[in-house]
Amino acid sequence: MQGIQWSALLGTTPLEITATVSAILGVFLIARQNILGWPLGLIWASISTYLAFTQWQLVSDGILYASYIPIQLYCWWFWAKRGGPEAEAPFVPTWMASRWQIGIALAAVLGIVMWGLSISTLAGRVSWIPEPSLLWRDSTTTVLNYFAQFLQARKRMENWVGWLIVNTLGIHIYWVKDSPIYSIQYGFFLFLGIYGWWKWNQSRRAATV
């Protein structure tokens, strides 16, 4: 029996390893409501943007990663503002009202359909956009990333539902695209998402006592 090919498992470049370590540590810190998770997310987003366009031809994910740079900055600023000494009330996780949950779910489905159709159309008309791979799976993870990130910035518990879907699909997508380290990364994200929900729920319950 041959030994494990660690070079294939860990990726072909130091960039993949750096991005993965930054991402996993960043998500772990966010799960613990530690603001230092956001700058680590900036490192991950920058490297992943480059890889998505140049190596994987995952157009939707490439656009997602690029947009993550200002999003991470916004989340960093928002947490600093709401959790700072001048905040009017404690910044703790909360659930949204059921009518808002339904509205968010419907908006997410509509967003996925519109995104997928738009990317498919643009790929045939814009020279710098390659033919998309795994169009609908890629579109789903992209759109739900935006929704989950927005909810996470505001410490809404629903964000972890979005990450559950994104991370499950991410494991599959990057395994198919021959980037096992990113597939393993999403496996860690899946575990950390469950951990994050548990920790945030503890914080939410403690605040209501």
CSV table of C-alpha atoms in Angstrom, one decimal:
chain,number,residue,atom,x,y,z
A,1,MET,CA,0.0,0.0,0.0
A,2,GLN,CA,1.4,3.3,-1.0
A,3,GLY,CA,2.0,6.1,1.5
A,4,ILE,CA,-0.3,9.1,1.6
A,5,GLN,CA,0.7,11.8,-1.0
A,6,TRP,CA,0.8,14.7,1.4
A,7,SER,CA,1.8,17.1,-1.4
A,8,ALA,CA,-1.4,16.4,-3.2
A,9,LEU,CA,-3.5,16.5,0.0
A,10,LEU,CA,-2.1,19.8,1.2
A,11,GLY,CA,-2.2,21.6,-2.2
A,12,THR,CA,0.4,22.5,-4.7
A,13,THR,CA,1.3,26.0,-3.4
A,14,PRO,CA,1.9,27.7,-0.1
A,15,LEU,CA,-0.9,30.1,-1.0
A,16,GLU,CA,-3.5,27.4,-0.5
A,17,ILE,CA,-2.1,26.4,2.9
A,18,THR,CA,-1.8,30.1,4.1
A,19,ALA,CA,-5.4,30.8,3.1
A,20,THR,CA,-6.7,27.7,4.7
A,21,VAL,CA,-4.9,28.3,8.0
A,22,SER,CA,-6.1,31.9,8.1
A,23,ALA,CA,-9.7,30.9,7.3
A,24,ILE,CA,-10.0,28.2,9.9
A,25,LEU,CA,-8.4,30.3,12.6
A,26,GLY,CA,-10.6,33.3,11.6
A,27,VAL,CA,-13.8,31.3,11.7
A,28,PHE,CA,-12.8,29.8,15.1
A,29,LEU,CA,-12.3,33.3,16.5
A,30,ILE,CA,-15.6,34.6,15.1
A,31,ALA,CA,-17.4,31.5,16.6
A,32,ARG,CA,-16.0,32.8,19.9
A,33,GLN,CA,-17.1,36.3,19.1
A,34,ASN,CA,-13.5,37.5,18.9
A,35,ILE,CA,-13.1,40.5,16.6
A,36,LEU,CA,-9.6,39.4,15.5
A,37,GLY,CA,-11.3,36.8,13.2
A,38,TRP,CA,-12.0,39.5,10.6
A,39,PRO,CA,-8.5,40.5,9.7
A,40,LEU,CA,-7.6,36.9,9.2
A,41,GLY,CA,-10.6,36.7,6.9
A,42,LEU,CA,-9.0,39.5,4.8
A,43,ILE,CA,-6.0,37.3,4.2
A,44,TRP,CA,-8.1,34.3,3.2
A,45,ALA,CA,-10.3,36.4,0.8
A,46,SER,CA,-7.4,38.0,-1.0
A,47,ILE,CA,-5.6,34.7,-1.7
A,48,SER,CA,-8.8,32.9,-2.6
A,49,THR,CA,-9.8,35.6,-5.1
A,50,TYR,CA,-6.5,34.9,-7.0
A,51,LEU,CA,-6.9,31.1,-6.9
A,52,ALA,CA,-10.6,31.1,-7.9
A,53,PHE,CA,-10.0,33.0,-11.1
A,54,THR,CA,-6.5,31.7,-12.1
A,55,GLN,CA,-6.7,28.0,-11.1
A,56,TRP,CA,-10.2,26.8,-10.6
A,57,GLN,CA,-12.3,28.9,-13.0
A,58,LEU,CA,-15.0,29.3,-10.3
A,59,VAL,CA,-16.3,32.6,-11.5
A,60,SER,CA,-19.0,33.1,-8.8
A,61,ASP,CA,-16.6,32.2,-6.0
A,62,GLY,CA,-13.9,34.5,-7.5
A,63,ILE,CA,-16.3,37.4,-7.4
A,64,LEU,CA,-17.4,36.4,-4.0
A,65,TYR,CA,-13.9,36.3,-2.6
A,66,ALA,CA,-13.1,39.7,-4.1
A,67,SER,CA,-16.1,41.3,-2.6
A,68,TYR,CA,-15.2,39.7,0.8
A,69,ILE,CA,-12.4,42.2,1.2
A,70,PRO,CA,-14.6,45.2,1.8
A,71,ILE,CA,-17.2,43.0,3.6
A,72,GLN,CA,-14.6,41.8,6.1
A,73,LEU,CA,-13.6,45.4,6.7
A,74,TYR,CA,-17.2,46.4,7.2
A,75,CYS,CA,-17.8,43.5,9.7
A,76,TRP,CA,-14.6,44.4,11.6
A,77,TRP,CA,-15.8,48.0,11.9
A,78,PHE,CA,-19.4,47.0,12.8
A,79,TRP,CA,-18.3,44.7,15.6
A,80,ALA,CA,-15.9,47.3,16.9
A,81,LYS,CA,-18.7,49.9,16.9
A,82,ARG,CA,-21.4,47.7,18.5
A,83,GLY,CA,-19.1,46.0,21.0
A,84,GLY,CA,-17.1,49.1,22.0
A,85,PRO,CA,-17.3,51.0,25.3
A,86,GLU,CA,-19.6,53.6,23.8
A,87,ALA,CA,-22.3,51.0,22.7
A,88,GLU,CA,-25.8,51.7,24.0
A,89,ALA,CA,-26.6,48.0,24.6
A,90,PRO,CA,-24.7,44.7,24.9
A,91,PHE,CA,-23.9,43.2,21.4
A,92,VAL,CA,-25.2,39.7,21.8
A,93,PRO,CA,-26.6,37.1,19.3
A,94,THR,CA,-30.3,37.1,18.6
A,95,TRP,CA,-32.9,35.3,16.4
A,96,MET,CA,-34.9,37.3,13.9
A,97,ALA,CA,-38.7,37.3,14.0
A,98,SER,CA,-40.3,34.4,11.9
A,99,ARG,CA,-41.6,36.8,9.2
A,100,TRP,CA,-38.1,38.1,8.6
A,101,GLN,CA,-36.7,34.5,8.5
A,102,ILE,CA,-39.2,33.6,5.7
A,103,GLY,CA,-38.4,36.8,3.9
A,104,ILE,CA,-34.7,36.2,4.0
A,105,ALA,CA,-35.1,32.6,2.8
A,106,LEU,CA,-37.3,33.7,-0.2
A,107,ALA,CA,-34.8,36.5,-1.0
A,108,ALA,CA,-31.9,34.0,-1.0
A,109,VAL,CA,-33.7,31.6,-3.4
A,110,LEU,CA,-34.4,34.5,-5.8
A,111,GLY,CA,-30.9,35.7,-5.5
A,112,ILE,CA,-29.4,32.3,-6.4
A,113,VAL,CA,-31.6,32.1,-9.5
A,114,MET,CA,-30.8,35.6,-10.6
A,115,TRP,CA,-27.1,35.2,-9.9
A,116,GLY,CA,-26.8,31.9,-11.8
A,117,LEU,CA,-28.6,33.2,-14.9
A,118,SER,CA,-26.6,36.4,-14.9
A,119,ILE,CA,-23.2,34.6,-14.7
A,120,SER,CA,-24.2,32.2,-17.4
A,121,THR,CA,-25.2,35.1,-19.7
A,122,LEU,CA,-22.2,37.2,-18.9
A,123,ALA,CA,-19.8,34.3,-19.5
A,124,GLY,CA,-20.8,34.3,-23.2
A,125,ARG,CA,-20.4,38.0,-23.6
A,126,VAL,CA,-17.6,39.3,-21.5
A,127,SER,CA,-14.1,38.1,-22.4
A,128,TRP,CA,-12.6,38.2,-18.9
A,129,ILE,CA,-15.3,35.9,-17.4
A,130,PRO,CA,-14.5,32.2,-18.2
A,131,GLU,CA,-17.1,29.6,-18.8
A,132,PRO,CA,-18.5,28.8,-15.3
A,133,SER,CA,-18.0,25.5,-13.7
A,134,LEU,CA,-20.6,23.8,-11.4
A,135,LEU,CA,-22.8,26.9,-12.1
A,136,TRP,CA,-25.7,26.3,-9.7
A,137,ARG,CA,-23.7,24.9,-6.8
A,138,ASP,CA,-21.2,27.7,-7.2
A,139,SER,CA,-24.0,30.3,-7.4
A,140,THR,CA,-25.7,28.8,-4.3
A,141,THR,CA,-22.6,29.1,-2.1
A,142,THR,CA,-21.9,32.6,-3.4
A,143,VAL,CA,-25.3,34.1,-2.7
A,144,LEU,CA,-25.7,32.3,0.7
A,145,ASN,CA,-22.2,33.6,1.6
A,146,TYR,CA,-23.5,37.1,1.2
A,147,PHE,CA,-26.6,36.5,3.3
A,148,ALA,CA,-24.7,34.6,6.0
A,149,GLN,CA,-22.0,37.2,6.2
A,150,PHE,CA,-24.5,40.1,6.5
A,151,LEU,CA,-26.4,38.2,9.3
A,152,GLN,CA,-23.1,37.3,11.1
A,153,ALA,CA,-22.0,41.0,11.1
A,154,ARG,CA,-25.2,41.7,13.1
A,155,LYS,CA,-24.9,38.5,15.3
A,156,ARG,CA,-28.1,37.0,14.0
A,157,MET,CA,-28.3,33.3,14.8
A,158,GLU,CA,-29.7,32.5,11.4
A,159,ASN,CA,-26.2,33.0,9.9
A,160,TRP,CA,-25.2,29.5,11.0
A,161,VAL,CA,-28.0,27.9,9.0
A,162,GLY,CA,-26.6,29.6,5.9
A,163,TRP,CA,-23.0,28.5,6.7
A,164,LEU,CA,-24.2,24.9,7.2
A,165,ILE,CA,-25.4,24.8,3.5
A,166,VAL,CA,-22.4,26.7,2.2
A,167,ASN,CA,-19.9,24.5,4.0
A,168,THR,CA,-21.6,21.2,2.9
A,169,LEU,CA,-21.6,22.3,-0.7
A,170,GLY,CA,-18.0,23.6,-0.4
A,171,ILE,CA,-16.7,20.2,0.6
A,172,HIS,CA,-18.1,18.7,-2.6
A,173,ILE,CA,-17.2,21.6,-4.9
A,174,TYR,CA,-13.5,21.8,-4.1
A,175,TRP,CA,-13.0,18.0,-4.0
A,176,VAL,CA,-14.4,17.9,-7.6
A,177,LYS,CA,-12.1,20.8,-8.5
A,178,ASP,CA,-9.0,18.8,-7.3
A,179,SER,CA,-8.2,21.2,-4.4
A,180,PRO,CA,-8.4,18.8,-1.4
A,181,ILE,CA,-7.0,21.2,1.0
A,182,TYR,CA,-9.9,23.6,0.4
A,183,SER,CA,-12.4,20.7,0.6
A,184,ILE,CA,-10.8,19.8,4.0
A,185,GLN,CA,-11.0,23.5,4.9
A,186,TYR,CA,-14.8,23.5,4.4
A,187,GLY,CA,-15.0,20.3,6.5
A,188,PHE,CA,-13.4,22.3,9.3
A,189,PHE,CA,-15.8,25.2,8.6
A,190,LEU,CA,-18.7,22.8,8.9
A,191,PHE,CA,-17.5,21.7,12.3
A,192,LEU,CA,-16.8,25.2,13.4
A,193,GLY,CA,-20.2,26.3,12.2
A,194,ILE,CA,-21.8,23.9,14.6
A,195,TYR,CA,-19.4,25.0,17.3
A,196,GLY,CA,-20.2,28.6,16.6
A,197,TRP,CA,-24.0,28.1,16.8
A,198,TRP,CA,-23.5,26.4,20.2
A,199,LYS,CA,-21.2,29.2,21.6
A,200,TRP,CA,-23.5,32.0,20.3
A,201,ASN,CA,-26.5,30.2,21.6
A,202,GLN,CA,-24.9,30.0,25.0
A,203,SER,CA,-24.1,33.7,24.9
A,204,ARG,CA,-27.7,34.5,23.8
A,205,ARG,CA,-29.2,32.5,26.7
A,206,ALA,CA,-26.9,34.0,29.2
A,207,ALA,CA,-28.0,37.5,28.1
A,208,THR,CA,-31.7,36.7,28.6
A,209,VAL,CA,-31.3,35.4,32.2
